[in-house]
Amino acid sequence: MIDGGDSAKGRVFLKNLEKISIKPKEIKLIILTHGHWDHIGSTAEIKEISGAKAVMHKNEKHWLEKSLKPMPPGVTTWGVIFGKLVTWGLVPFKKIPATDVDIVLGDEEFPLYEYGIAGKVVHTPGHSSGSVSILLDTGEAFVGDLAMNKFPLCLKPGLPILAEDLSQVRKSWQKLLDSGAETIYPAHGEPFSIDVFREELLRNT
Ligand SMILES: [Zn+2]
Ligand SMILES: [Zn+2]
């Protein structure tokens, strides 16, 4: 499973899992692409339901273990405004139940074969320093917030509007391109072709 979603979603999660005929105990890992509140909020609840292990990069494990809710800075005008709106209007009401990170990732790759998944977790910092992506051997890459493609965040696939380090985001895009990624699945929005990465990187060289 990728990401632990917004907070207090355990019951909805269970219902949706049933719809696609997956039993909670079939989930072995919850790989957290990064530690922002909308990606880790129900991890504690889902861990309890499934018995799965939470997997997270070392730089952000304390966000989940100590219920922290940091927001990345806006890197576009809209990103700055959007970030402030969310920080003032939404984040204060979010409760992130703390839970342990069971498998702590470093900067090296984490293969998933022993869990029955043909792929690996790769460190792709930029949106946050502990951001990771799940890259399958098929070329499908689940990148969390390393890219965005959803209104009101943005109108077309591209760079995140919030990021700790935008130049690092581009380096991580290059890393995924070099590692054979073909289709990008952002956490917010529809999937899109790696060509978007290729074109953006060309524009910036
Ligand atoms: Zn994020
Ligand atoms: Zn997000």
PDB file of N, CA, C and O and ligand atoms in Angstrom, residues 34 38-39 145 188, ligand 2:
ATOM      1  N   HIS A  34       6.064  10.369   1.794  1.00  0.00           N
ATOM      2  CA  HIS A  34       6.670  11.424   2.608  1.00  0.00           C
ATOM      3  C   HIS A  34       5.760  11.685   3.802  1.00  0.00           C
ATOM      4  O   HIS A  34       4.710  11.053   3.933  1.00  0.00           O
ATOM      5  N   ASP A  38      -1.430  14.870   4.825  1.00  0.00           N
ATOM      6  CA  ASP A  38      -2.415  14.234   3.941  1.00  0.00           C
ATOM      7  C   ASP A  38      -1.927  12.892   3.394  1.00  0.00           C
ATOM      8  O   ASP A  38      -2.636  12.234   2.633  1.00  0.00           O
ATOM      9  N   HIS A  39      -0.710  12.489   3.794  1.00  0.00           N
ATOM     10  CA  HIS A  39      -0.148  11.222   3.320  1.00  0.00           C
ATOM     11  C   HIS A  39       0.069  10.211   4.452  1.00  0.00           C
ATOM     12  O   HIS A  39       0.324   9.042   4.188  1.00  0.00           O
ATOM     13  N   ASP A 145       4.298  13.595  -3.833  1.00  0.00           N
ATOM     14  CA  ASP A 145       4.121  14.999  -4.242  1.00  0.00           C
ATOM     15  C   ASP A 145       5.329  15.546  -5.000  1.00  0.00           C
ATOM     16  O   ASP A 145       5.509  16.760  -5.116  1.00  0.00           O
ATOM     17  N   HIS A 188      -1.542  13.527  -6.081  1.00  0.00           N
ATOM     18  CA  HIS A 188      -2.695  14.395  -6.338  1.00  0.00           C
ATOM     19  C   HIS A 188      -2.875  14.529  -7.841  1.00  0.00           C
ATOM     20  O   HIS A 188      -2.134  15.268  -8.497  1.00  0.00           O
TER      21      HIS A 188
HETATM   22 ZN    ZN B   2       0.092  15.843  -0.702  1.00  0.00          ZN
END
